[in-house]
Structure formats: structure tokens, C-alpha cells
Short mmCIF file of C-alpha atoms and ligand atoms in Angstrom, two decimals:
data_model
loop_
_atom_site.label_atom_id
_atom_site.label_comp_id
_atom_site.label_asym_id
_atom_site.label_seq_id
_atom_site.Cartn_x
_atom_site.Cartn_y
_atom_site.Cartn_z
CA MET A 1462 -18.23 19.87 27.68
CA ALA A 1463 -18.97 17.21 30.36
CA THR A 1464 -22.27 16.78 31.63
CA LYS A 1465 -23.46 14.76 34.91
CA SER A 1466 -26.67 13.22 35.49
CA VAL A 1467 -27.98 13.21 39.01
CA ASP A 1468 -30.60 10.77 40.19
CA PRO A 1469 -32.78 11.37 43.14
CA ALA A 1470 -31.32 9.77 46.38
CA ARG A 1471 -32.91 8.41 49.49
CA SER A 1472 -30.44 9.95 52.12
CA ILE A 1473 -26.81 10.61 52.40
CA SER A 1474 -24.50 9.63 55.23
CA GLY A 1475 -20.77 9.35 55.92
CA VAL A 1476 -17.72 11.19 57.00
CA ILE A 1477 -16.16 13.89 54.76
CA GLU A 1478 -12.75 15.41 54.46
CA LEU A 1479 -13.18 18.50 52.64
CA PRO A 1480 -10.60 20.26 50.38
CA GLY A 1481 -8.45 23.22 51.88
CA ASP A 1482 -10.33 26.48 52.18
CA LYS A 1483 -9.92 28.40 48.76
CA SER A 1484 -9.83 31.90 50.37
CA ILE A 1485 -7.03 31.03 52.92
CA SER A 1486 -5.11 29.09 50.10
CA HIS A 1487 -4.70 32.18 48.08
CA ARG A 1488 -3.52 34.43 51.02
CA TYR A 1489 -0.97 31.88 52.37
CA ALA A 1490 0.60 31.48 48.82
CA ILE A 1491 0.83 35.21 48.23
CA LEU A 1492 2.22 35.93 51.76
CA ALA A 1493 4.65 33.02 51.49
CA ALA A 1494 5.87 34.35 48.06
CA LEU A 1495 6.52 37.71 49.86
CA ALA A 1496 8.16 36.08 52.82
CA ARG A 1497 11.95 35.35 53.07
CA GLY A 1498 12.44 31.60 53.04
CA ARG A 1499 10.78 28.23 52.61
CA SER A 1500 7.09 28.11 53.74
CA GLU A 1501 5.33 24.85 53.85
CA ILE A 1502 1.50 25.01 53.36
CA SER A 1503 -0.31 21.73 53.97
CA HIS A 1504 -3.88 20.79 52.83
CA TYR A 1505 -3.57 23.57 49.98
CA SER A 1506 -6.63 23.86 47.71
CA ALA A 1507 -6.70 21.71 44.63
CA ALA A 1508 -9.25 24.13 43.40
CA ALA A 1509 -8.32 25.35 39.78
CA ASP A 1510 -8.58 29.09 41.26
CA CYS A 1511 -5.88 28.42 43.89
CA GLN A 1512 -3.63 26.88 41.21
CA SER A 1513 -4.13 29.90 39.29
CA THR A 1514 -2.61 31.94 42.01
CA LEU A 1515 0.41 29.59 42.40
CA ASP A 1516 0.82 29.65 38.49
CA CYS A 1517 0.93 33.60 38.66
CA LEU A 1518 3.38 33.51 41.49
CA GLU A 1519 5.72 30.98 39.62
CA ARG A 1520 5.68 33.57 36.62
CA LEU A 1521 6.90 36.27 39.13
CA SER A 1522 10.03 34.09 39.97
CA VAL A 1523 8.70 32.69 43.13
CA GLY A 1524 9.81 29.02 43.88
CA VAL A 1525 6.64 26.76 43.96
CA GLU A 1526 6.82 23.02 44.63
CA ARG A 1527 3.50 20.98 44.67
CA THR A 1528 3.53 17.67 46.27
CA ASP A 1529 0.74 15.25 47.21
CA ARG A 1530 1.45 13.17 50.39
CA ASN A 1531 -1.26 10.60 50.73
CA GLY A 1532 -3.82 12.75 49.31
CA ASN A 1533 -2.78 15.74 51.22
CA ALA A 1534 -1.56 18.51 48.82
CA GLU A 1535 1.23 20.38 50.39
CA VAL A 1536 2.75 23.26 48.63
CA VAL A 1537 6.24 24.70 49.39
CA ILE A 1538 6.79 28.13 48.51
CA THR A 1539 10.34 29.80 48.53
CA GLY A 1540 10.12 33.72 48.68
CA ALA A 1541 12.80 36.24 48.49
CA GLY A 1542 11.06 38.83 50.71
CA VAL A 1543 8.84 41.70 49.99
CA ASP A 1544 11.19 42.92 47.37
CA GLY A 1545 11.82 39.47 45.84
CA LEU A 1546 9.21 39.36 42.92
CA ARG A 1547 10.68 39.57 39.49
CA ALA A 1548 8.90 40.67 36.25
CA ALA A 1549 6.90 38.03 34.48
CA ARG A 1550 7.92 37.33 30.86
CA ARG A 1551 4.28 36.92 29.82
CA SER A 1552 0.91 38.15 30.96
CA LEU A 1553 -0.35 36.68 34.26
CA ASP A 1554 -3.50 34.68 33.74
CA ALA A 1555 -5.77 34.58 36.76
CA GLY A 1556 -8.27 32.03 35.04
CA ASN A 1557 -11.70 32.14 36.75
CA SER A 1558 -10.41 33.58 39.89
CA GLY A 1559 -11.50 37.05 41.18
CA THR A 1560 -9.59 36.67 44.41
CA THR A 1561 -6.18 35.99 42.32
CA MET A 1562 -6.76 39.06 40.20
CA ARG A 1563 -7.95 41.45 42.86
CA LEU A 1564 -5.18 40.41 45.46
CA LEU A 1565 -2.44 40.30 42.95
CA THR A 1566 -3.52 43.72 41.63
CA GLY A 1567 -2.75 45.19 45.10
CA VAL A 1568 0.66 43.31 45.20
CA LEU A 1569 1.63 44.10 41.60
CA ALA A 1570 0.95 47.88 42.01
CA GLY A 1571 3.71 48.63 44.34
CA GLN A 1572 6.53 46.69 42.26
CA HIS A 1573 9.43 48.01 40.30
CA PHE A 1574 8.17 46.47 37.11
CA ASN A 1575 5.23 46.30 34.93
CA SER A 1576 2.62 43.28 34.66
CA ILE A 1577 -0.38 42.36 32.57
CA LEU A 1578 -3.08 40.41 34.55
CA THR A 1579 -5.83 38.62 32.56
CA GLY A 1580 -8.47 36.02 33.21
CA ASP A 1581 -10.99 33.89 31.48
CA SER A 1582 -14.06 35.28 29.63
CA SER A 1583 -16.02 35.42 32.91
CA LEU A 1584 -13.30 37.10 34.91
CA ARG A 1585 -12.84 39.68 32.06
CA ARG A 1586 -16.50 40.59 32.59
CA ARG A 1587 -16.20 41.22 36.33
CA PRO A 1588 -15.69 44.78 37.84
CA MET A 1589 -12.26 45.70 38.79
CA ARG A 1590 -12.81 49.53 39.18
CA ARG A 1591 -13.45 48.65 42.72
CA VAL A 1592 -9.80 47.84 43.23
CA ILE A 1593 -8.34 50.21 40.80
CA GLU A 1594 -10.04 53.26 42.59
CA PRO A 1595 -8.50 52.82 45.97
CA LEU A 1596 -5.07 51.64 44.52
CA GLU A 1597 -4.72 54.79 42.13
CA ARG A 1598 -5.26 56.84 45.45
CA MET A 1599 -2.21 55.23 46.70
CA GLY A 1600 -0.22 56.23 43.51
CA ALA A 1601 -0.98 52.98 41.38
CA ARG A 1602 -1.01 53.41 37.58
CA ILE A 1603 -3.52 50.75 36.23
CA GLN A 1604 -5.05 50.62 32.81
CA ALA A 1605 -8.17 48.63 32.16
CA ARG A 1606 -10.67 48.07 29.39
CA HIS A 1607 -13.26 50.61 29.81
CA ALA A 1608 -11.60 51.63 33.08
CA ASN A 1609 -13.06 48.74 34.76
CA PHE A 1610 -12.35 45.28 33.18
CA ALA A 1611 -9.17 43.07 32.68
CA PRO A 1612 -6.86 42.70 31.08
CA LEU A 1613 -5.31 45.06 33.54
CA GLU A 1614 -1.96 46.67 32.57
CA ILE A 1615 -0.34 47.55 35.95
CA ARG A 1616 2.68 49.94 35.84
CA GLY A 1617 4.76 49.52 39.05
CA SER A 1618 4.69 52.61 41.02
CA ALA A 1619 6.02 53.99 44.45
CA LEU A 1620 2.84 53.74 46.74
CA GLN A 1621 1.48 55.98 49.46
CA PRO A 1622 -0.39 54.70 52.53
CA ILE A 1623 -4.11 55.79 52.61
CA GLN A 1624 -7.01 55.44 54.84
CA TYR A 1625 -9.81 53.93 52.74
CA THR A 1626 -13.50 53.29 53.38
CA LEU A 1627 -14.88 50.34 51.34
CA GLN A 1628 -17.49 51.36 48.87
CA VAL A 1629 -18.51 47.63 48.39
CA PRO A 1630 -18.51 45.15 51.09
CA SER A 1631 -15.77 43.12 49.69
CA ALA A 1632 -12.84 41.19 51.37
CA GLN A 1633 -11.12 41.20 48.08
CA VAL A 1634 -10.89 44.89 47.99
CA LYS A 1635 -9.90 45.01 51.49
CA SER A 1636 -7.31 42.68 50.91
CA ALA A 1637 -5.95 44.39 47.75
CA VAL A 1638 -5.47 47.64 49.61
CA LEU A 1639 -3.91 45.98 52.71
CA LEU A 1640 -1.60 44.01 50.40
CA ALA A 1641 -0.54 47.31 48.47
CA GLY A 1642 0.00 48.80 51.97
CA LEU A 1643 3.04 46.41 52.34
CA PHE A 1644 4.71 48.27 49.69
CA ALA A 1645 4.00 51.80 51.05
CA GLU A 1646 5.96 53.55 53.81
CA GLY A 1647 3.58 53.96 56.79
CA GLU A 1648 0.51 52.73 57.81
CA THR A 1649 -2.52 51.95 55.41
CA SER A 1650 -6.04 51.51 56.83
CA VAL A 1651 -9.28 50.18 55.59
CA GLN A 1652 -12.49 50.85 57.22
CA GLU A 1653 -15.25 48.45 56.46
CA PRO A 1654 -18.87 49.58 57.28
CA VAL A 1655 -19.93 45.87 56.99
CA ARG A 1656 -17.66 43.24 58.48
CA THR A 1657 -16.19 41.02 55.64
CA ARG A 1658 -14.05 37.78 56.06
CA ASP A 1659 -10.82 38.52 57.90
CA HIS A 1660 -8.58 35.90 56.38
CA THR A 1661 -6.03 38.54 55.02
CA GLU A 1662 -5.49 40.10 58.40
CA VAL A 1663 -5.24 36.48 60.18
CA ALA A 1664 -2.68 35.46 57.63
CA LEU A 1665 -0.65 38.68 57.61
CA ARG A 1666 -0.32 38.43 61.35
CA GLU A 1667 0.75 34.85 60.76
CA PHE A 1668 3.57 35.67 58.42
CA GLY A 1669 4.83 38.59 60.83
CA ALA A 1670 3.27 41.60 59.61
CA ASP A 1671 1.98 44.55 61.89
CA VAL A 1672 -1.80 44.43 61.65
CA ARG A 1673 -4.23 46.21 63.96
CA ARG A 1674 -7.90 46.26 64.07
CA ALA A 1675 -9.79 49.07 65.91
CA GLY A 1676 -13.41 48.77 65.60
CA THR A 1677 -14.28 48.81 61.98
CA ILE A 1678 -10.79 49.89 60.93
CA VAL A 1679 -8.00 47.56 59.96
CA SER A 1680 -4.30 48.78 59.50
CA VAL A 1681 -1.29 47.36 58.37
CA SER A 1682 2.37 48.89 58.62
CA GLY A 1683 4.27 49.06 55.30
CA ARG A 1684 7.73 47.31 54.44
CA PRO A 1685 7.48 44.57 57.00
CA ARG A 1686 9.80 41.72 57.18
CA LEU A 1687 7.68 38.69 56.49
CA GLU A 1688 8.97 35.28 57.79
CA ALA A 1689 8.49 31.93 56.04
CA ARG A 1690 5.98 29.70 58.06
CA GLN A 1691 4.55 26.25 58.34
CA VAL A 1692 0.78 26.44 57.92
CA ARG A 1693 -2.20 24.04 57.62
CA ILE A 1694 -5.24 25.14 55.87
CA PRO A 1695 -8.72 24.27 57.30
CA GLY A 1696 -11.36 22.51 55.21
CA ASP A 1697 -13.47 24.76 53.11
CA LEU A 1698 -16.83 25.75 54.82
CA SER A 1699 -18.17 27.12 51.48
CA SER A 1700 -17.88 23.62 50.03
CA ALA A 1701 -19.06 21.80 53.27
CA VAL A 1702 -22.42 23.80 52.71
CA PHE A 1703 -23.36 21.67 49.75
CA PHE A 1704 -23.19 18.56 51.81
CA LEU A 1705 -24.95 20.31 54.68
CA GLY A 1706 -27.58 21.10 52.07
CA ALA A 1707 -27.94 17.53 50.81
CA ALA A 1708 -28.31 16.22 54.46
CA LEU A 1709 -31.03 18.72 55.06
CA ILE A 1710 -32.97 18.00 51.76
CA LEU A 1711 -33.02 14.15 52.39
CA PRO A 1712 -34.82 12.48 55.16
CA GLY A 1713 -32.75 10.06 57.28
CA SER A 1714 -29.36 11.70 56.31
CA SER A 1715 -26.50 12.17 58.92
CA LEU A 1716 -22.90 13.38 58.04
CA LEU A 1717 -19.85 14.28 59.89
CA LEU A 1718 -17.50 16.83 58.17
CA HIS A 1719 -13.94 16.76 59.76
CA ASN A 1720 -11.59 19.91 59.98
CA VAL A 1721 -13.83 22.62 58.78
CA GLY A 1722 -12.75 26.14 58.76
CA LEU A 1723 -14.98 28.03 61.34
CA ASN A 1724 -13.66 31.52 61.26
CA PRO A 1725 -16.54 33.52 62.78
CA THR A 1726 -16.42 35.91 59.76
CA ARG A 1727 -17.24 32.98 57.47
CA SER A 1728 -19.66 30.80 59.60
CA ALA A 1729 -22.82 32.82 59.56
CA VAL A 1730 -24.21 30.09 57.17
CA LEU A 1731 -24.25 27.68 60.18
CA ASP A 1732 -26.09 30.14 62.39
CA VAL A 1733 -28.75 30.72 59.51
CA LEU A 1734 -29.29 27.02 59.14
CA SER A 1735 -29.61 26.52 62.86
CA GLY A 1736 -32.06 29.34 62.91
CA TRP A 1737 -34.11 27.58 60.39
CA GLY A 1738 -33.98 24.25 62.41
CA ALA A 1739 -31.20 22.43 61.23
CA PRO A 1740 -29.46 20.33 63.95
CA VAL A 1741 -25.82 21.56 63.22
CA GLY A 1742 -23.34 20.24 65.70
CA ILE A 1743 -19.81 21.39 66.15
CA ALA A 1744 -17.11 19.47 68.13
CA ALA A 1745 -13.25 19.59 68.59
CA LEU A 1746 -13.26 23.28 68.22
CA ARG A 1747 -9.52 24.72 68.23
CA GLY A 1748 -7.31 27.47 66.70
CA GLU A 1749 -4.93 26.67 64.21
CA SER A 1750 -2.38 29.62 62.72
CA GLY A 1751 -4.99 32.04 63.83
CA GLU A 1752 -7.93 30.43 62.19
CA MET A 1753 -10.70 28.55 64.06
CA ILE A 1754 -11.14 24.79 62.93
CA GLY A 1755 -13.56 22.06 64.01
CA ASP A 1756 -15.84 19.14 63.18
CA VAL A 1757 -19.32 19.84 62.01
CA SER A 1758 -22.11 17.26 62.10
CA ILE A 1759 -25.43 17.54 60.60
CA ARG A 1760 -28.68 15.44 60.54
CA HIS A 1761 -31.87 15.69 58.52
CA ALA A 1762 -34.48 18.00 59.83
CA ASP A 1763 -37.23 20.06 58.24
CA LEU A 1764 -36.33 23.57 57.56
CA SER A 1765 -38.45 26.71 58.39
CA GLY A 1766 -36.70 28.74 55.71
CA GLY A 1767 -36.74 32.60 56.07
CA ALA A 1768 -35.34 36.01 54.77
CA LEU A 1769 -31.65 36.78 54.47
CA SER A 1770 -30.80 40.50 54.12
CA GLY A 1771 -28.57 43.38 55.43
CA GLU A 1772 -25.14 43.08 56.92
CA LEU A 1773 -25.41 39.13 57.01
CA ILE A 1774 -25.15 39.01 53.26
CA ALA A 1775 -21.54 39.84 53.12
CA GLN A 1776 -20.84 36.94 55.49
CA LEU A 1777 -22.97 34.55 53.46
CA ILE A 1778 -22.16 35.56 50.02
CA ASP A 1779 -20.81 32.23 48.72
CA GLU A 1780 -23.39 30.18 50.49
CA LEU A 1781 -26.33 32.01 49.15
CA PRO A 1782 -26.55 29.85 45.99
CA MET A 1783 -27.09 26.76 48.20
CA LEU A 1784 -29.27 28.50 50.70
CA ALA A 1785 -31.48 29.72 47.74
CA ALA A 1786 -31.65 26.21 46.25
CA LEU A 1787 -32.96 24.84 49.54
CA GLY A 1788 -35.76 27.37 49.29
CA PRO A 1789 -38.35 24.79 47.62
CA TYR A 1790 -37.54 22.40 50.45
CA THR A 1791 -38.37 24.77 53.26
CA ALA A 1792 -41.73 25.55 55.00
CA GLN A 1793 -41.69 29.26 54.29
CA GLY A 1794 -39.54 29.54 51.29
CA VAL A 1795 -36.42 31.62 51.09
CA GLU A 1796 -36.22 35.49 50.30
CA VAL A 1797 -32.75 37.00 49.62
CA ARG A 1798 -32.51 40.76 49.68
CA ASP A 1799 -29.63 43.21 49.61
CA SER A 1800 -27.61 41.03 47.40
CA ALA A 1801 -26.93 42.84 44.02
CA GLU A 1802 -23.27 41.72 44.46
CA LEU A 1803 -24.49 38.27 43.40
CA ARG A 1804 -24.93 39.58 39.75
CA VAL A 1805 -21.09 40.18 39.52
CA LYS A 1806 -19.86 36.91 40.60
CA GLU A 1807 -18.64 34.14 38.43
CA SER A 1808 -22.08 34.21 36.61
CA ASP A 1809 -25.02 36.57 37.32
CA ARG A 1810 -26.05 34.31 40.21
CA ILE A 1811 -29.63 35.83 40.86
CA ALA A 1812 -30.43 35.20 37.17
CA VAL A 1813 -28.88 31.74 36.87
CA LEU A 1814 -30.51 30.69 40.27
CA ALA A 1815 -33.97 31.83 39.02
CA ASP A 1816 -33.76 30.12 35.66
CA ASN A 1817 -32.51 26.79 36.78
CA LEU A 1818 -35.07 26.84 39.84
CA ARG A 1819 -37.75 27.42 37.49
CA ARG A 1820 -36.61 24.72 35.16
CA MET A 1821 -37.08 22.34 38.07
CA GLY A 1822 -40.54 23.65 38.75
CA ALA A 1823 -39.98 26.00 41.69
CA GLU A 1824 -41.89 29.29 42.06
CA VAL A 1825 -39.40 32.12 41.97
CA GLU A 1826 -39.57 35.93 41.99
CA GLU A 1827 -36.40 37.65 40.62
CA ARG A 1828 -35.61 41.01 41.92
CA PHE A 1829 -32.64 43.28 41.16
CA ASP A 1830 -31.04 42.48 44.33
CA GLY A 1831 -32.35 39.03 45.28
CA LEU A 1832 -34.89 36.68 44.88
CA ARG A 1833 -37.86 34.87 46.64
CA ILE A 1834 -38.39 31.22 46.26
CA GLU A 1835 -41.64 29.81 47.38
CA GLY A 1836 -41.35 26.88 49.95
CA ARG A 1837 -43.42 23.71 50.26
CA ALA A 1838 -42.39 22.35 46.84
CA ARG A 1839 -41.05 19.07 48.27
CA GLY A 1840 -42.22 16.33 46.01
CA ARG A 1841 -43.11 18.73 43.35
CA LEU A 1842 -39.75 19.64 42.01
CA GLN A 1843 -38.81 17.86 38.91
CA GLY A 1844 -35.50 16.73 37.60
CA ALA A 1845 -34.28 19.04 34.75
CA GLU A 1846 -31.59 20.03 32.47
CA ILE A 1847 -29.39 22.48 34.55
CA ASP A 1848 -27.05 25.19 32.87
CA PRO A 1849 -24.84 26.46 35.53
CA ARG A 1850 -23.26 28.90 33.02
CA GLY A 1851 -19.92 27.67 33.78
CA ASP A 1852 -20.36 28.68 37.42
CA HIS A 1853 -18.96 25.94 39.93
CA ARG A 1854 -21.26 27.09 42.80
CA MET A 1855 -24.36 26.87 40.61
CA ALA A 1856 -23.41 23.36 39.39
CA MET A 1857 -23.00 22.15 42.91
CA ALA A 1858 -26.19 23.76 44.45
CA PHE A 1859 -28.26 22.41 41.52
CA ALA A 1860 -26.58 18.94 41.99
CA ILE A 1861 -27.84 18.87 45.40
CA ALA A 1862 -31.25 20.40 44.89
CA ALA A 1863 -31.74 17.48 42.21
CA LEU A 1864 -31.14 14.86 44.73
CA GLY A 1865 -34.59 15.61 46.33
CA ALA A 1866 -36.48 16.05 42.94
CA GLN A 1867 -38.37 13.64 40.90
CA GLY A 1868 -36.66 12.01 38.04
CA ARG A 1869 -33.21 12.52 36.64
CA SER A 1870 -31.45 15.96 36.22
CA ILE A 1871 -28.64 16.46 33.90
CA ILE A 1872 -26.10 19.20 35.04
CA ARG A 1873 -24.25 20.75 31.72
CA ASP A 1874 -20.92 21.84 31.96
CA SER A 1875 -20.37 19.82 35.22
CA ASP A 1876 -16.53 20.03 35.00
CA CYS A 1877 -16.77 23.64 36.20
CA VAL A 1878 -16.96 22.29 39.83
CA ALA A 1879 -13.13 22.04 39.65
CA ILE A 1880 -12.93 25.81 39.96
CA SER A 1881 -13.27 25.26 43.67
CA TYR A 1882 -13.96 21.47 44.30
CA PRO A 1883 -12.33 18.84 41.97
CA GLY A 1884 -13.75 15.60 42.91
CA PHE A 1885 -17.05 16.99 44.23
CA PHE A 1886 -19.18 14.49 42.34
CA GLU A 1887 -17.03 11.46 43.47
CA ILE A 1888 -17.19 12.49 47.01
CA LEU A 1889 -21.12 13.20 46.85
CA GLU A 1890 -21.56 9.65 45.08
CA GLY A 1891 -19.85 8.01 47.90
CA THR A 1892 -22.06 9.38 50.41
CA ILE A 1893 -25.43 8.79 48.67
CA VAL A 1894 -27.75 6.03 49.79
CA ARG A 1895 -30.32 5.27 46.96
C1 S3P B 587 -13.36 36.05 48.66
C2 S3P B 587 -14.22 37.15 48.79
C3 S3P B 587 -15.71 37.23 48.38
C4 S3P B 587 -16.04 35.77 47.76
C5 S3P B 587 -14.94 35.13 46.98
C6 S3P B 587 -13.83 34.93 47.75
C7 S3P B 587 -12.14 36.13 49.30
O1 S3P B 587 -15.72 37.94 47.32
O2 S3P B 587 -17.30 35.96 47.21
O3 S3P B 587 -15.52 33.79 46.59
O4 S3P B 587 -11.32 35.19 49.08
O5 S3P B 587 -11.62 37.32 49.64
P1 S3P B 587 -15.83 39.63 47.44
O6 S3P B 587 -14.68 40.13 48.23
O7 S3P B 587 -15.80 40.19 46.08
O8 S3P B 587 -17.17 39.82 48.13
#
């Protein structure tokens, strides 16, 4: 297992091109696979998770070509239409990727063949009942370990449309139901009491499906004819946040992040940071394939910190690790509430955050659905041995926190960053001023 040492830094500065957005990459790949013809997807994420989606699609007889043009990953997917998938000879491996597993469960439920979907030890511990339950209402037949965990044995079935209200604010569950709705005759609707990221709706529309939103309800018509497209994926804001965090921790820092995805259902983190006093700038804002994209600039500033709770949490869910790790560097500290979902991510993120923040000398109160991290610890945080428990976002959040601590930190199992951001440490190193 690789380890990485992180020494304190004076500041960071530079211009950064981010990897393609992970959430959008999964969706474009899946919809291109269900479209008729050759789709070209540029700036596809190099994240291991997004490669897992491509691997699964290949096993379902979809044509997948991966090329790298001057560092710009392009994926060409040749689909044969909504009825074009074929049974895989072996089980499908989603690796560490919850999005791959939950979205593909929706797609595979409505096929004429059976599939087995599995994943790594972390993914096999994550709850799948949340997708099985609505899909069973549509007529799906899915066997799971203890009715909740992968491996999932999915028996392809004829599906009926449903009107479903999300029980957990989860874009993955919403997407699984909408994707299954493509194989049902009629209109499938999902009501989301709390707004979650809408990349599936945007991508469905882009590939030619009939999608409508009325208030909190989103609907899709079944059996569409999806058309192959040329699309470009914006940079991943959830990855950008680690660099924003570094600039905010280290006085004198200044960064420009190019071509960042700024979909309003994803960009709440920028509002939170601005509200805490961060000088976040946005320029060159434009639309691309239905998604917002722009350049984000940041300079160092002292942060107030504050409380995060309620409906905001669903829109910040992947950024909470970085925001929590900024806690000791803020004036008032950071309090995270209503976030029990963090316990069923790639690791129990509440426990792992509390453990590693304490290793660095921060004062943390752990609660069932969140944590409170005391502020004003700048200068008192110590370098420490960090155990991210195989969770990419933990490894990156603590690598950043370590830049402002006293003494060297060691990040165990540092290779896990490749789940969402291969090359993270190299890019970070290139921006550091010591
Ligand atoms: C994702 C949705 C979120 C997020 C995950 C990616 C997506 O999960 O945490 O990293 O691409 O739909 P939930 O839908 O389970 O909240």
C-alpha cells in the first residue's frame, strides 16, 4: 500500500485544469451506450470509478474506445439503441463506485437478460435497498445479500412506470428510477422533497429523451429513441474544492481553476465558502450540453466557518469532507448536521473525519448525524499519520489540512485518490510554494 508524506507549505498558486466531472462522465457513458450510433465524449474522467462504468458497459457488448489526445481523454461509445445491450458472460464489477452500481441496477432491471453486479469490499457494504425498493415496485426482480447489499442478482423483467417519492435525498436513487423508466411503457416520475444534482435529467434531455420537471417532480417517457451525441465534460467541482481548501488555508495563495462545472445543483459549496468570507470569483460563465461551466478564482482569506445543515446538505454531500477539514482553520469552527448519509459513503465519513482530525490535534465532537470541529486551531494542528480507510475524499481532504499543520503528515493508502482523481498529488505538488 502506497503512502504519501505531506510537508507544510507556505502558499499555493497557479492555474489548474481539473479532471472531467465524475457524475457527468457516468451518465454520458450510460446514455451513449443506450443511444443508437457513435457518441464522442471528450474530457471523460480518468477516475477509476468512471472506468468501472466503461468496463461494465463493454461487458454488456457496448463498443468503447478510449483515446488520449494531448492529455484530453476522449471516449467513443457505440451504442445500438435502448434494446442494444447484451448479457454479460461474467459478473459486472462496479469497483468502488456507488454511482456505477446504482445507476446500472436501474438499467439492468429492464433488460431481457439476467446480470450480476458486484463491487469491492467497501461497495459491498453500502446500502442498495434504496434502489431495489422502487425498482421492485416497477416489476424488477433483484436478489441482494440480506436484501440490501451487493452482489446483486438482477433478473431482467418487463417494467411498469411508477410515481415515486424519494425516501433518501439521493441523485443516485432518482437516476436509477429514471433510467429504469426508459424501459417502461409510459411516464415514470420521481418526486424529490429535497433537490439533488440533476445531471441525469440534463443528460437525458441532451441524448433526446423526453424529460420534464414540474416543481419537485421530474418525469421521463419510456421507450425513447436516444441519439448519439458529441459532448464535452466540464471539470469536476468536487475535485476543485480541495484546491480551494488549500488556497484558503495558506496565506498568500491565489489560484485559477479552468472550465469548472458550475451546475447550480452542485455549486452550493461556492456559496458556503463565499458566505464564510472566501473571495471566490467566477468568470467566463457559459452553457455546454445543458451544463454550466466557468473559470473559478480564489485567493486566501480568513474564514469565519459556520453551521451546515438541512436541505443544503444534499447539495454539498461530496464537499463536506473538505469543509469539515477546514474547521480548525476557521474562526468559529464548523458544525455539520443532518448528514447521517455521510456514514454510508465510501467510508463512514463522520467517524473517519473525527478520528483523523483528532490525530492532528483538532477538537472534535462526533454525533450520529454530523460533527462539530472547533475553530482557531491554526498553528496548533500537528502533522500526523492519516488513515483515510481507502476513501479518496478523506485522503485528499487530509492532504490539504496537512499543508497548514506543523510538521510532516503521512497519508496511508494514498493511492486511493485515483478513485476520483488520479494525479491529484502531482498537480498539488506543482502548485505548492514552500
Ligand atoms: C452522486 C450522487 C451522490 C454523491 C456521489 C455521486 C451521483 O450520492 O455522493 O458521489 O453521481 O449521482 P447519493 O446520490 O447517494 O447522495
